PDB file of C-alpha atoms in Angstrom:
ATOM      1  CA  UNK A  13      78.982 101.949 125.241  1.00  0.00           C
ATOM      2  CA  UNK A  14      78.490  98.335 124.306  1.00  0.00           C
ATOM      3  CA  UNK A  15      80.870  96.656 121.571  1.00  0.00           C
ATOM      4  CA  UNK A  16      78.936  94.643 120.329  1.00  0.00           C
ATOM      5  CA  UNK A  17      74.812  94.458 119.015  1.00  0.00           C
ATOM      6  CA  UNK A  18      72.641  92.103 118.033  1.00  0.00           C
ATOM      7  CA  UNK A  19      70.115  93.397 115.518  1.00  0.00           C
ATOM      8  CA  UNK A  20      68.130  96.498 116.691  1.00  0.00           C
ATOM      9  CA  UNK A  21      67.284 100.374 116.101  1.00  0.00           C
ATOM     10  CA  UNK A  22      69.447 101.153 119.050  1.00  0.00           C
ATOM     11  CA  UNK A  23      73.096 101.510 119.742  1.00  0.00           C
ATOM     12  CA  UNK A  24      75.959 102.274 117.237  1.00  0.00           C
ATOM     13  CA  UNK A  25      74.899 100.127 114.391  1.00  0.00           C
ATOM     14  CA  UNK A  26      71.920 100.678 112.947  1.00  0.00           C
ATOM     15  CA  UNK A  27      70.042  98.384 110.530  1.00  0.00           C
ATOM     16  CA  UNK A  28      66.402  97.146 109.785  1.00  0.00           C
ATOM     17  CA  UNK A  29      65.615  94.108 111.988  1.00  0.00           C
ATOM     18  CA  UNK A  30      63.611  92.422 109.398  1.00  0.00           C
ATOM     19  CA  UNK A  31      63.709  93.288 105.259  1.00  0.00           C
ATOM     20  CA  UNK A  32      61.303  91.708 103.075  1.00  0.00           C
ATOM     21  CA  UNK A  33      62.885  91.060  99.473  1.00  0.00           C
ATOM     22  CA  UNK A  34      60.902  90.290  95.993  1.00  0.00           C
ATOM     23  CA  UNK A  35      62.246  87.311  94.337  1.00  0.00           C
ATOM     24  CA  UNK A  36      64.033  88.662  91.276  1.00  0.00           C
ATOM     25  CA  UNK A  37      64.309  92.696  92.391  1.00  0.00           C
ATOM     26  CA  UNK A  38      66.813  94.290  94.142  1.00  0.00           C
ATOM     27  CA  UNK A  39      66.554  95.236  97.888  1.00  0.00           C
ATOM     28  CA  UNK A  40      68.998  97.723 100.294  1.00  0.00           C
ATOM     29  CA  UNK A  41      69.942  96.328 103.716  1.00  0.00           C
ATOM     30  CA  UNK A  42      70.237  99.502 105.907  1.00  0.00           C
ATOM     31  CA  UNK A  43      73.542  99.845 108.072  1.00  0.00           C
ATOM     32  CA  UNK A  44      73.689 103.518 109.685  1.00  0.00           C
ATOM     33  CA  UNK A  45      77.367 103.967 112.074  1.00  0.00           C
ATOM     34  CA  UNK A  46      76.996 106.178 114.893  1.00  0.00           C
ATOM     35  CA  UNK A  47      80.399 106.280 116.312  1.00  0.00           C
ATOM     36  CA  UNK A  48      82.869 108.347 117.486  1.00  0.00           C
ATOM     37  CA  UNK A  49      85.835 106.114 117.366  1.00  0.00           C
ATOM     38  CA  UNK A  50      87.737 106.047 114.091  1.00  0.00           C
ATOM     39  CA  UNK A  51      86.501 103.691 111.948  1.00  0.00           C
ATOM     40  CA  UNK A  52      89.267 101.324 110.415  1.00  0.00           C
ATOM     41  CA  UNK A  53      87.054  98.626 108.588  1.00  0.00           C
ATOM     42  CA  UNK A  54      83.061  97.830 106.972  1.00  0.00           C
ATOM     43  CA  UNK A  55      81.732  94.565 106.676  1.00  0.00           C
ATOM     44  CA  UNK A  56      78.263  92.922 105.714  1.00  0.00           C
ATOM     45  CA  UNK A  57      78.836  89.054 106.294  1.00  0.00           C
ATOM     46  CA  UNK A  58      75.629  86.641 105.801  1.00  0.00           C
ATOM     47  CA  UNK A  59      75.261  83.565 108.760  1.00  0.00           C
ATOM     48  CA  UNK A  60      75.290  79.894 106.932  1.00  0.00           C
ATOM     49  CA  UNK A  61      74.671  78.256 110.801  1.00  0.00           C
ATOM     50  CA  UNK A  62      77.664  78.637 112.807  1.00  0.00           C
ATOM     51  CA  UNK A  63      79.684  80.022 110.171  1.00  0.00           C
ATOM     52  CA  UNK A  64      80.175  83.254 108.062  1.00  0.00           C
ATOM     53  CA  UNK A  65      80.356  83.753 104.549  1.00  0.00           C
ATOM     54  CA  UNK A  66      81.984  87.811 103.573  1.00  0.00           C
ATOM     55  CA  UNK A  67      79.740  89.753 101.829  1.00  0.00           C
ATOM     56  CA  UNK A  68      81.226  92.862 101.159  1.00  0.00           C
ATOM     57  CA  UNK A  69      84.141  94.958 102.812  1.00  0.00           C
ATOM     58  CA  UNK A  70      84.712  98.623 102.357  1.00  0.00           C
ATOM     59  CA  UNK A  71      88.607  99.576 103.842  1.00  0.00           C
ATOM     60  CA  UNK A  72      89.394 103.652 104.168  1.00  0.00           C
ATOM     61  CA  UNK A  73      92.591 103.099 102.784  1.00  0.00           C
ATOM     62  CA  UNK A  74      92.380  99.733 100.473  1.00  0.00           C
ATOM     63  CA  UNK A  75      88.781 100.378  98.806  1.00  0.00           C
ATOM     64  CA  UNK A  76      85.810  97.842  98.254  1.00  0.00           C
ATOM     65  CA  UNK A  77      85.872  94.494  97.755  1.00  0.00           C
ATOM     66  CA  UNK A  78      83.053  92.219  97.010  1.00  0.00           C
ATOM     67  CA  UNK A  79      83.109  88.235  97.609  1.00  0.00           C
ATOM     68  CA  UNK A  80      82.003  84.952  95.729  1.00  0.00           C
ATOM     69  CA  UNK A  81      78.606  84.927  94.465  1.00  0.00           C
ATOM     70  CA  UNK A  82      78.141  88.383  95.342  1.00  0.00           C
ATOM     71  CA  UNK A  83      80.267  89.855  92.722  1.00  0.00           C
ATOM     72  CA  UNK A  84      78.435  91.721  90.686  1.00  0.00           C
ATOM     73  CA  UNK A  85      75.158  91.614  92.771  1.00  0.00           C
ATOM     74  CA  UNK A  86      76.095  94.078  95.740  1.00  0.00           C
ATOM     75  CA  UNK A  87      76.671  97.759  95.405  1.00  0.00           C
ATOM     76  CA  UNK A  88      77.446  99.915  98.288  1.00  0.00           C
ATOM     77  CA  UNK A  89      74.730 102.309  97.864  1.00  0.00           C
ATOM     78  CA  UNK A  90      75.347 106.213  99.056  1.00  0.00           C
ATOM     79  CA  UNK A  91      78.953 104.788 100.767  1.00  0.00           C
ATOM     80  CA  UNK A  92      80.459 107.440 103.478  1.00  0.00           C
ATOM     81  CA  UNK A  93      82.277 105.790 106.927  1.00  0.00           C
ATOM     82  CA  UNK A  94      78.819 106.141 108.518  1.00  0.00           C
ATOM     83  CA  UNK A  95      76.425 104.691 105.937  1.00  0.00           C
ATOM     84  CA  UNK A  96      77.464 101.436 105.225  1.00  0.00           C
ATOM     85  CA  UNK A  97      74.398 100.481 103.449  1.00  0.00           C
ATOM     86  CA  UNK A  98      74.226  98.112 100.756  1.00  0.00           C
ATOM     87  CA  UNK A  99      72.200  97.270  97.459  1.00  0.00           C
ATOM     88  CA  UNK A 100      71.729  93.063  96.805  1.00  0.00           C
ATOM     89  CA  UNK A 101      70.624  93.038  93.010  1.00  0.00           C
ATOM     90  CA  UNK A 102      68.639  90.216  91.415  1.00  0.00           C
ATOM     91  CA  UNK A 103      67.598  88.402  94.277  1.00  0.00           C
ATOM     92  CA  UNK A 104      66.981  85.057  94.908  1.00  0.00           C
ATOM     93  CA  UNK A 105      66.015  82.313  97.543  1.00  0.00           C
ATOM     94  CA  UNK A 106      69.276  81.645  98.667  1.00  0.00           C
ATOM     95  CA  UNK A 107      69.466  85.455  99.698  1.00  0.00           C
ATOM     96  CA  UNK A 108      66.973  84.715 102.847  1.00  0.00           C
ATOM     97  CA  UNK A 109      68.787  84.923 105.590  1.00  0.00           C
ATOM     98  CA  UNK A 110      70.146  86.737 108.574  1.00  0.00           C
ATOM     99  CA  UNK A 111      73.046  89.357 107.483  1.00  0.00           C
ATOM    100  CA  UNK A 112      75.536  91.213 109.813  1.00  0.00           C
ATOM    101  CA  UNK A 113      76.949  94.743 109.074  1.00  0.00           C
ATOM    102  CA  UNK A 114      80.004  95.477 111.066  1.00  0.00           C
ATOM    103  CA  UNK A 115      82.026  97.993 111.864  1.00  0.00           C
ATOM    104  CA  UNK A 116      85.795  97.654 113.305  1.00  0.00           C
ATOM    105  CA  UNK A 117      86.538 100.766 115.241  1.00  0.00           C
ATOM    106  CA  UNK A 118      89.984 102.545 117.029  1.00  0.00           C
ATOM    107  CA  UNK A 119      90.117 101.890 119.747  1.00  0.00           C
ATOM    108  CA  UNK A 120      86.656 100.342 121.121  1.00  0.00           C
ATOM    109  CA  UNK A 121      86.658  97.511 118.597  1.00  0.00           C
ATOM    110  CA  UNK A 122      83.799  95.666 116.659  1.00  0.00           C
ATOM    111  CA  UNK A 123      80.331  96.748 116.755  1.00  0.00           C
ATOM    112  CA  UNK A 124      78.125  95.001 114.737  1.00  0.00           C
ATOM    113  CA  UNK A 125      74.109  94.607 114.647  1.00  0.00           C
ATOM    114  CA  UNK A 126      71.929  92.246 112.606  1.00  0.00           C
ATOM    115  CA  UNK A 127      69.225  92.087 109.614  1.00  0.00           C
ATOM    116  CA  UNK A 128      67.050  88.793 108.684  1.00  0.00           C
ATOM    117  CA  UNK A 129      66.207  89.148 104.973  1.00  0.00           C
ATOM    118  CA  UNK A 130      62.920  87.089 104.007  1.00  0.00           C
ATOM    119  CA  UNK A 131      62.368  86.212 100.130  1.00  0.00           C
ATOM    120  CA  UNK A 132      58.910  86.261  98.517  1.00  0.00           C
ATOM    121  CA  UNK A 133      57.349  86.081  95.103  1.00  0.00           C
ATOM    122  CA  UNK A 134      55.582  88.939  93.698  1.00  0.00           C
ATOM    123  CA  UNK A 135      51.814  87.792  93.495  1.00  0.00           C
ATOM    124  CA  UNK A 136      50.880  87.563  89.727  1.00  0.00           C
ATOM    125  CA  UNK A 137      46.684  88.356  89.295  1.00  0.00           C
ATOM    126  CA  UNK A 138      45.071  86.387  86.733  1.00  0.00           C
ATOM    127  CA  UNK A 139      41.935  87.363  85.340  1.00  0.00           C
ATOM    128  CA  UNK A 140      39.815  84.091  82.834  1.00  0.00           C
ATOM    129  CA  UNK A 141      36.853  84.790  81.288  1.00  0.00           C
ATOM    130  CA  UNK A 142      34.304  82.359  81.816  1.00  0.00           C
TER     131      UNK A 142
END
């Protein structure tokens, strides 16, 4: 078993490779855990280049915990140890982006796999009479 993903429907972590959000709405990034291995620690971190910024981090023993700019904005949406997924409310621009849900497992280690969000505006019809 491989420790460690990079963004696909196969493998321990699972996730949506690509979400499309709606400027303004709320979207769910998808993070399924098929593992045997005890799971010690949850994570969904968001990639600024070569850095990380925490997202959120759900602990078996010490609870949930939400960072920064996210507070307030990201539930954890039907939480068990093997659905991590999450719910990003209000979103904007600065929400595109590629996202990584991890998992820290006894004794294997980290798996982790990937989701690129992409941030539109919802098209607006308008009808003139002429």
């Amino acid at each position: 078993m491989a420790c460690s993903l990079g963004g696909a429907l196969a493998g321990p972590i699972i996730v949506e490779p690509h979400v499309t959000a709606v400027w303004g709405k709320n979207v769910s990034l998808k993070c399924l855990i098929e593992v045997n291995e005890t799971i010690t620690q949850i994570s969904w971190e968001k990639i600024h280049g070569k850095s990380s910024q925490t997202v959120a981090v759900h602990h078996p023993q010490y609870g949930f915990s939400v960072q920064g700019e996210y507070q307030g904005r990201v539930l954890f949406k039907n939480y068990s140890l093997n659905d991590a997924t999450i719910t990003l409310h209000n979103i904007g621009f600065s929400d595109s982006g590629k996202y990584i849900c991890k998992a820290v497992t006894f004794p294997l280690g980290n798996a982790q796999s990937s989701t690129t969000v992409t941030v539109l505006v919802e098209p607006t019809v308008s009808l003139i009479k002429g």
